[in-house]
Short mmCIF file of C-alpha atoms in Angstrom, two decimals:
data_model
loop_
_atom_site.label_atom_id
_atom_site.label_comp_id
_atom_site.label_asym_id
_atom_site.label_seq_id
_atom_site.Cartn_x
_atom_site.Cartn_y
_atom_site.Cartn_z
CA MET Q 1 -61.85 148.21 383.92
CA ARG Q 2 -63.74 145.51 383.61
CA ALA Q 3 -66.18 147.26 380.33
CA LEU Q 4 -69.23 145.54 378.28
CA LEU Q 5 -69.63 146.14 375.29
CA VAL Q 6 -72.54 146.27 373.63
CA VAL Q 7 -73.17 146.44 369.82
CA ASN Q 8 -76.10 147.45 367.71
CA PRO Q 9 -74.85 145.38 364.65
CA ALA Q 10 -77.59 147.34 362.60
CA ALA Q 11 -76.13 150.60 363.26
CA THR Q 12 -76.68 153.42 360.88
CA THR Q 13 -73.51 154.55 360.41
CA THR Q 14 -70.94 151.14 361.59
CA SER Q 15 -69.51 149.12 358.92
CA ALA Q 16 -68.48 145.99 360.66
CA ARG Q 17 -64.96 147.02 359.38
CA THR Q 18 -65.03 150.43 362.04
CA ARG Q 19 -66.71 148.63 364.64
CA ASP Q 20 -63.74 145.73 364.25
CA VAL Q 21 -61.31 149.08 365.15
CA LEU Q 22 -63.51 150.55 368.07
CA ILE Q 23 -63.11 147.02 369.42
CA HIS Q 24 -59.71 146.56 368.96
CA ALA Q 25 -59.51 150.45 370.27
CA LEU Q 26 -61.27 149.99 373.04
CA ALA Q 27 -59.76 146.51 374.69
CA SER Q 28 -56.67 147.77 374.27
CA GLU Q 29 -57.54 150.13 377.39
CA MET Q 30 -60.09 148.03 379.56
CA LYS Q 31 -61.14 144.39 379.87
CA LEU Q 32 -63.33 144.30 377.34
CA GLU Q 33 -66.41 141.62 376.84
CA VAL Q 34 -68.24 142.29 373.27
CA ALA Q 35 -71.73 141.56 372.99
CA THR Q 36 -73.71 141.57 370.22
CA THR Q 37 -77.75 142.69 370.00
CA GLU Q 38 -79.74 139.98 368.34
CA TYR Q 39 -83.35 141.21 369.03
CA ARG Q 40 -85.48 144.17 369.96
CA GLY Q 41 -84.82 144.90 373.82
CA HIS Q 42 -81.52 142.68 373.14
CA ALA Q 43 -79.68 146.15 374.75
CA ARG Q 44 -81.82 146.43 377.68
CA ASP Q 45 -81.27 143.06 378.79
CA LEU Q 46 -77.87 143.36 378.89
CA GLY Q 47 -77.68 146.72 380.32
CA ARG Q 48 -79.57 144.56 383.60
CA GLU Q 49 -77.49 142.34 383.39
CA ALA Q 50 -74.54 145.06 383.63
CA ALA Q 51 -76.42 145.97 386.57
CA GLU Q 52 -76.96 143.14 388.05
CA SER Q 53 -73.29 142.42 388.26
CA ASP Q 54 -70.69 142.13 390.89
CA ASP Q 55 -67.81 143.19 388.71
CA VAL Q 56 -69.00 145.51 385.59
CA GLU Q 57 -67.60 148.62 386.12
CA LEU Q 58 -68.43 150.82 382.55
CA VAL Q 59 -71.69 149.95 379.97
CA VAL Q 60 -70.75 151.02 376.20
CA ALA Q 61 -73.61 151.57 374.19
CA LEU Q 62 -72.03 151.84 370.37
CA GLY Q 63 -75.42 152.32 368.17
CA GLY Q 64 -77.85 154.54 367.85
CA ASP Q 65 -79.81 156.55 369.93
CA GLY Q 66 -82.63 153.72 370.48
CA THR Q 67 -79.54 151.00 371.46
CA VAL Q 68 -78.68 153.59 373.97
CA ASN Q 69 -82.12 153.81 375.06
CA GLU Q 70 -82.70 150.18 375.69
CA VAL Q 71 -78.87 149.85 377.62
CA VAL Q 72 -80.31 153.02 380.28
CA ASN Q 73 -83.48 151.15 380.29
CA GLY Q 74 -81.40 147.69 381.61
CA LEU Q 75 -78.88 149.69 383.59
CA LEU Q 76 -82.44 151.35 385.31
CA HIS Q 77 -84.31 148.14 385.84
CA SER Q 78 -84.23 148.76 390.01
CA GLY Q 79 -84.03 152.67 390.09
CA PRO Q 80 -81.23 154.95 389.89
CA ASP Q 81 -78.20 154.96 392.12
CA PRO Q 82 -75.29 157.01 390.14
CA ASP Q 83 -72.42 155.46 392.88
CA ARG Q 84 -73.91 151.80 392.98
CA LEU Q 85 -74.00 150.90 388.79
CA PRO Q 86 -71.91 151.06 385.96
CA GLY Q 87 -71.10 154.22 384.16
CA LEU Q 88 -72.93 154.52 380.59
CA ALA Q 89 -70.36 155.88 377.53
CA VAL Q 90 -71.30 156.16 373.89
CA VAL Q 91 -69.98 155.41 371.00
CA PRO Q 92 -72.39 157.01 368.26
CA GLY Q 93 -73.88 154.58 365.69
CA GLY Q 94 -76.86 156.22 364.74
CA SER Q 95 -78.39 158.57 362.24
CA THR Q 96 -78.84 161.31 364.62
CA ASN Q 97 -77.35 160.37 367.90
CA VAL Q 98 -79.40 163.06 369.69
CA PHE Q 99 -77.45 162.55 373.23
CA ALA Q 100 -73.98 161.52 371.98
CA ARG Q 101 -74.50 164.76 371.06
CA ALA Q 102 -75.96 166.95 373.57
CA LEU Q 103 -72.97 165.76 375.67
CA GLY Q 104 -70.66 167.68 373.79
CA LEU Q 105 -69.70 164.27 371.66
CA PRO Q 106 -67.97 164.21 368.33
CA ASN Q 107 -70.60 162.38 365.78
CA ASP Q 108 -68.14 160.36 363.82
CA ALA Q 109 -67.86 157.15 365.83
CA VAL Q 110 -63.84 156.90 365.41
CA GLU Q 111 -63.78 160.57 367.03
CA ALA Q 112 -65.79 159.60 369.71
CA THR Q 113 -64.22 156.56 370.99
CA GLY Q 114 -60.72 158.10 370.95
CA ALA Q 115 -62.92 160.66 373.09
CA LEU Q 116 -63.35 158.54 375.42
CA LEU Q 117 -60.68 156.44 376.19
CA ASP Q 118 -59.29 160.62 376.43
CA ALA Q 119 -62.26 161.23 379.04
CA LEU Q 120 -61.40 157.75 380.78
CA ARG Q 121 -57.44 158.10 381.26
CA GLU Q 122 -58.52 161.73 382.30
CA GLY Q 123 -61.25 160.34 384.59
CA ARG Q 124 -63.73 162.62 383.20
CA GLU Q 125 -67.87 162.36 383.97
CA ARG Q 126 -70.58 163.73 384.95
CA THR Q 127 -74.48 162.36 386.29
CA VAL Q 128 -77.06 163.17 384.39
CA GLY Q 129 -80.96 163.58 385.10
CA LEU Q 130 -83.06 161.27 383.14
CA GLY Q 131 -87.45 161.62 382.68
CA LEU Q 132 -89.28 158.65 383.83
CA THR Q 133 -92.65 158.05 381.95
CA SER Q 134 -95.31 155.86 383.84
CA GLY Q 135 -98.84 154.58 383.44
CA THR Q 136 -101.15 157.30 385.12
CA PRO Q 137 -102.86 155.61 387.94
CA GLY Q 138 -107.23 155.66 387.75
CA THR Q 139 -106.31 155.87 383.64
CA ASP Q 140 -106.57 153.38 381.09
CA ASP Q 141 -102.97 153.22 380.82
CA GLU Q 142 -101.88 153.22 384.83
CA SER Q 143 -100.57 149.21 383.61
CA VAL Q 144 -98.41 150.52 381.28
CA PRO Q 145 -94.30 149.49 382.61
CA SER Q 146 -92.60 152.67 383.16
CA ARG Q 147 -89.89 153.66 381.24
CA TRP Q 148 -86.76 155.75 381.15
CA PHE Q 149 -85.58 158.99 378.56
CA THR Q 150 -83.05 160.58 378.09
CA PHE Q 151 -83.28 163.50 375.78
CA ASN Q 152 -87.36 163.05 374.72
CA ALA Q 153 -90.63 162.50 374.26
CA GLY Q 154 -93.60 163.44 372.64
CA LEU Q 155 -97.17 162.92 371.95
CA GLY Q 156 -99.05 163.70 369.39
CA PHE Q 157 -97.91 165.01 365.95
CA ASP Q 158 -93.88 164.22 366.31
CA ALA Q 159 -94.56 160.76 367.76
CA GLY Q 160 -96.91 159.90 364.11
CA VAL Q 161 -94.34 161.20 362.39
CA VAL Q 162 -91.74 159.06 364.57
CA GLY Q 163 -94.34 156.42 363.37
CA ARG Q 164 -94.68 156.82 360.18
CA VAL Q 165 -90.42 156.32 359.72
CA GLU Q 166 -90.51 153.43 361.39
CA GLN Q 167 -92.76 151.63 359.12
CA GLN Q 168 -90.83 152.86 356.28
CA ARG Q 169 -88.20 151.41 357.36
CA GLU Q 170 -89.97 147.96 358.17
CA GLN Q 171 -89.76 148.12 354.86
CA GLY Q 172 -86.00 148.56 354.38
CA ARG Q 173 -86.03 152.52 353.50
CA LYS Q 174 -82.70 153.51 354.80
CA SER Q 175 -83.06 156.29 357.71
CA THR Q 176 -82.63 159.82 356.10
CA HIS Q 177 -83.18 163.27 357.16
CA ALA Q 178 -85.13 163.56 353.91
CA LEU Q 179 -87.33 160.73 354.66
CA TYR Q 180 -88.26 162.38 358.30
CA VAL Q 181 -89.39 165.18 356.46
CA ARG Q 182 -91.39 163.45 353.74
CA GLN Q 183 -93.04 162.02 357.08
CA VAL Q 184 -93.63 165.58 358.74
CA VAL Q 185 -95.39 165.92 355.37
CA ARG Q 186 -97.68 162.83 355.43
CA GLN Q 187 -98.55 162.97 359.06
CA PHE Q 188 -99.68 167.50 358.74
CA LEU Q 189 -102.26 166.31 355.51
CA GLY Q 190 -102.97 163.06 358.07
CA GLU Q 191 -103.32 165.27 360.90
CA GLN Q 192 -106.85 165.11 362.31
CA HIS Q 193 -107.12 167.50 365.33
CA ARG Q 194 -104.42 170.11 363.94
CA ARG Q 195 -106.88 173.14 364.71
CA ARG Q 196 -107.95 171.96 368.04
CA GLY Q 197 -105.92 169.83 369.89
CA THR Q 198 -107.46 166.68 372.71
CA ILE Q 199 -103.87 167.14 375.25
CA ALA Q 200 -103.94 168.75 378.22
CA VAL Q 201 -100.96 169.43 380.55
CA GLU Q 202 -101.65 169.20 384.51
CA ARG Q 203 -99.30 169.83 386.77
CA PRO Q 204 -99.85 169.87 390.64
CA GLY Q 205 -100.76 173.19 392.07
CA GLU Q 206 -100.91 174.61 388.60
CA ASP Q 207 -103.99 175.47 385.98
CA THR Q 208 -104.25 173.48 383.36
CA VAL Q 209 -102.99 173.83 379.84
CA THR Q 210 -105.30 172.37 377.32
CA ASP Q 211 -106.20 171.75 373.18
CA LEU Q 212 -102.65 170.83 372.68
CA VAL Q 213 -102.21 169.28 369.45
CA VAL Q 214 -98.53 167.92 369.95
CA ALA Q 215 -96.69 168.01 373.40
CA ILE Q 216 -93.43 167.82 373.13
CA VAL Q 217 -91.05 167.08 376.27
CA SER Q 218 -87.37 167.56 376.28
CA ASN Q 219 -84.20 166.46 378.90
CA THR Q 220 -81.71 168.54 377.16
CA SER Q 221 -81.58 170.94 374.65
CA PRO Q 222 -81.42 170.42 371.37
CA TRP Q 223 -84.34 168.85 370.65
CA THR Q 224 -82.72 167.11 368.13
CA TYR Q 225 -80.63 167.73 364.53
CA LEU Q 226 -81.67 167.85 360.93
CA GLY Q 227 -78.27 166.86 359.32
CA ASN Q 228 -75.21 169.00 361.06
CA ARG Q 229 -78.28 171.91 362.15
CA PRO Q 230 -79.45 172.16 365.68
CA MET Q 231 -83.21 172.31 366.23
CA TYR Q 232 -84.62 173.88 369.62
CA THR Q 233 -87.52 173.39 370.94
CA SER Q 234 -86.67 174.44 374.27
CA PRO Q 235 -83.61 176.28 374.49
CA LYS Q 236 -83.67 175.92 378.57
CA ALA Q 237 -83.72 172.56 379.05
CA SER Q 238 -81.00 170.61 380.49
CA PHE Q 239 -79.75 167.32 381.54
CA ASP Q 240 -78.83 169.38 385.18
CA LYS Q 241 -82.60 170.26 385.91
CA GLY Q 242 -85.92 168.82 385.35
CA LEU Q 243 -88.65 168.30 382.20
CA ASP Q 244 -89.28 171.13 379.56
CA VAL Q 245 -92.18 170.70 376.93
CA LEU Q 246 -93.44 172.93 374.26
CA GLY Q 247 -97.06 172.72 373.67
CA LEU Q 248 -98.39 173.94 370.24
CA SER Q 249 -102.88 174.27 370.11
CA ARG Q 250 -103.03 174.69 366.25
CA LEU Q 251 -100.57 173.04 363.37
CA SER Q 252 -103.03 174.89 360.32
CA THR Q 253 -101.32 175.17 357.37
CA ALA Q 254 -100.09 178.73 358.06
CA ALA Q 255 -98.96 177.93 361.71
CA VAL Q 256 -97.21 174.95 360.36
CA ALA Q 257 -95.17 177.40 358.20
CA ARG Q 258 -95.00 179.86 361.32
CA TYR Q 259 -93.27 177.14 363.90
CA GLY Q 260 -91.55 175.57 361.45
CA THR Q 261 -89.51 178.32 360.23
CA GLN Q 262 -89.29 179.19 363.90
CA LEU Q 263 -87.55 175.90 364.52
CA LEU Q 264 -85.13 175.83 361.48
CA THR Q 265 -83.97 179.09 362.50
CA SER Q 266 -84.46 178.20 366.52
CA SER Q 267 -81.16 179.14 368.49
CA PRO Q 268 -80.25 177.94 371.97
CA GLU Q 269 -81.86 181.64 373.01
CA ARG Q 270 -85.02 181.09 371.33
CA GLY Q 271 -87.37 178.09 369.98
CA PRO Q 272 -90.73 177.84 368.62
CA HIS Q 273 -92.89 180.93 370.13
CA GLY Q 274 -96.23 182.71 369.30
CA ARG Q 275 -99.83 182.64 370.20
CA HIS Q 276 -100.76 179.30 370.27
CA ALA Q 277 -96.96 178.20 371.63
CA THR Q 278 -97.18 177.13 375.13
CA SER Q 279 -93.33 176.76 376.92
CA LEU Q 280 -93.18 174.79 380.30
CA HIS Q 281 -89.36 174.79 381.84
CA ASP Q 282 -88.10 172.37 384.50
CA LEU Q 283 -91.06 170.35 385.76
CA ASP Q 284 -89.99 167.97 388.57
CA GLN Q 285 -93.84 166.05 387.83
CA PHE Q 286 -96.31 166.82 385.27
CA THR Q 287 -99.68 164.59 383.20
CA LEU Q 288 -100.03 164.41 379.19
CA HIS Q 289 -103.71 163.62 379.32
CA SER Q 290 -105.77 163.45 375.49
CA LYS Q 291 -108.89 163.15 375.03
CA VAL Q 292 -108.44 160.43 372.12
CA PRO Q 293 -105.53 157.71 371.50
CA LEU Q 294 -102.52 159.89 370.35
CA PRO Q 295 -99.18 157.81 369.53
CA LEU Q 296 -95.93 158.50 372.36
CA GLN Q 297 -92.46 158.39 371.00
CA MET Q 298 -89.55 158.74 373.74
CA ASP Q 299 -85.82 159.22 372.33
CA GLY Q 300 -87.24 158.48 368.35
CA ASP Q 301 -88.52 155.15 369.52
CA HIS Q 302 -92.39 154.82 368.63
CA LEU Q 303 -93.96 153.62 371.88
CA GLY Q 304 -97.95 152.66 370.47
CA LEU Q 305 -101.39 155.00 370.93
CA ARG Q 306 -101.54 156.18 374.62
CA THR Q 307 -104.35 158.55 376.76
CA SER Q 308 -102.41 159.10 379.98
CA VAL Q 309 -98.59 159.74 380.57
CA THR Q 310 -97.34 160.72 383.73
CA PHE Q 311 -93.58 162.40 383.53
CA THR Q 312 -91.10 162.98 385.93
CA GLY Q 313 -87.89 164.12 386.40
CA VAL Q 314 -85.22 162.30 387.77
CA ARG Q 315 -82.29 164.34 388.51
CA ARG Q 316 -78.66 162.96 388.95
CA ALA Q 317 -79.54 159.40 387.98
CA LEU Q 318 -77.31 158.23 385.46
CA ARG Q 319 -73.53 159.02 385.92
CA VAL Q 320 -72.09 159.09 382.18
CA ILE Q 321 -68.39 159.72 380.58
CA VAL Q 322 -67.93 162.76 379.21
#
């Protein structure tokens, strides 16, 4: 098997020595080409080159969720074709690694490499669904390029938190769960629309859900992790189904305390719920509109401000080694 290993040298939880050990282990089992990312978007370019190659059978992403997202967008540049395109394998190297953990992989890079090699020897793989966003026709955002996401996206509050964390990391601060918690508090204190939201969810043939402060879109469950604690916004979300949405129409102090507690104690059976919470399950397509520009995030990557985003749940989009 010929494989391409895409390495993010800035990955949070892997050292140069660990990466060398992992590369040696992978190279002992396959014909391995190693490419180290040098700029933002480089992993996407490498994934696209692999997709257009005639002999690359597997792309291994060594990094965090951002690296995985870029590789996936490169692989699927011309659309999904699981039978033709290279498969994807993930070695977690970021601070959270939601996609890898949702697939059932260990959160340790060395253990995950061992699991990957076992899966290759035993021929274990699955084809997962993904989320696809695009600019909404007839809006100011209609020319925004389409983009894939693997586990979640969000418009509003949570995307604002992601943007704040990115700003802190650009200033040299390390990505930690404590950093995220601090930015949640700061985003809440600065949230202008927390008592009456500006987001609407439009679905073909269904009533529009209006006045949401935040809309969290999930392609799998859990939504994310706080340390080793999984947190579930949409417990029924699955790689084998469409997309799920959790919308909150109020983020007052009392509401934040209530939904924050529910999130911290959430489980595969129950996520946040209540009078100001809306849960939608297994959607093939819908559009989020906002009366004002709001931040958008996908797979933990802040993508700027948007007023309208169309989401599509694409089933059986990508072949992954598990």
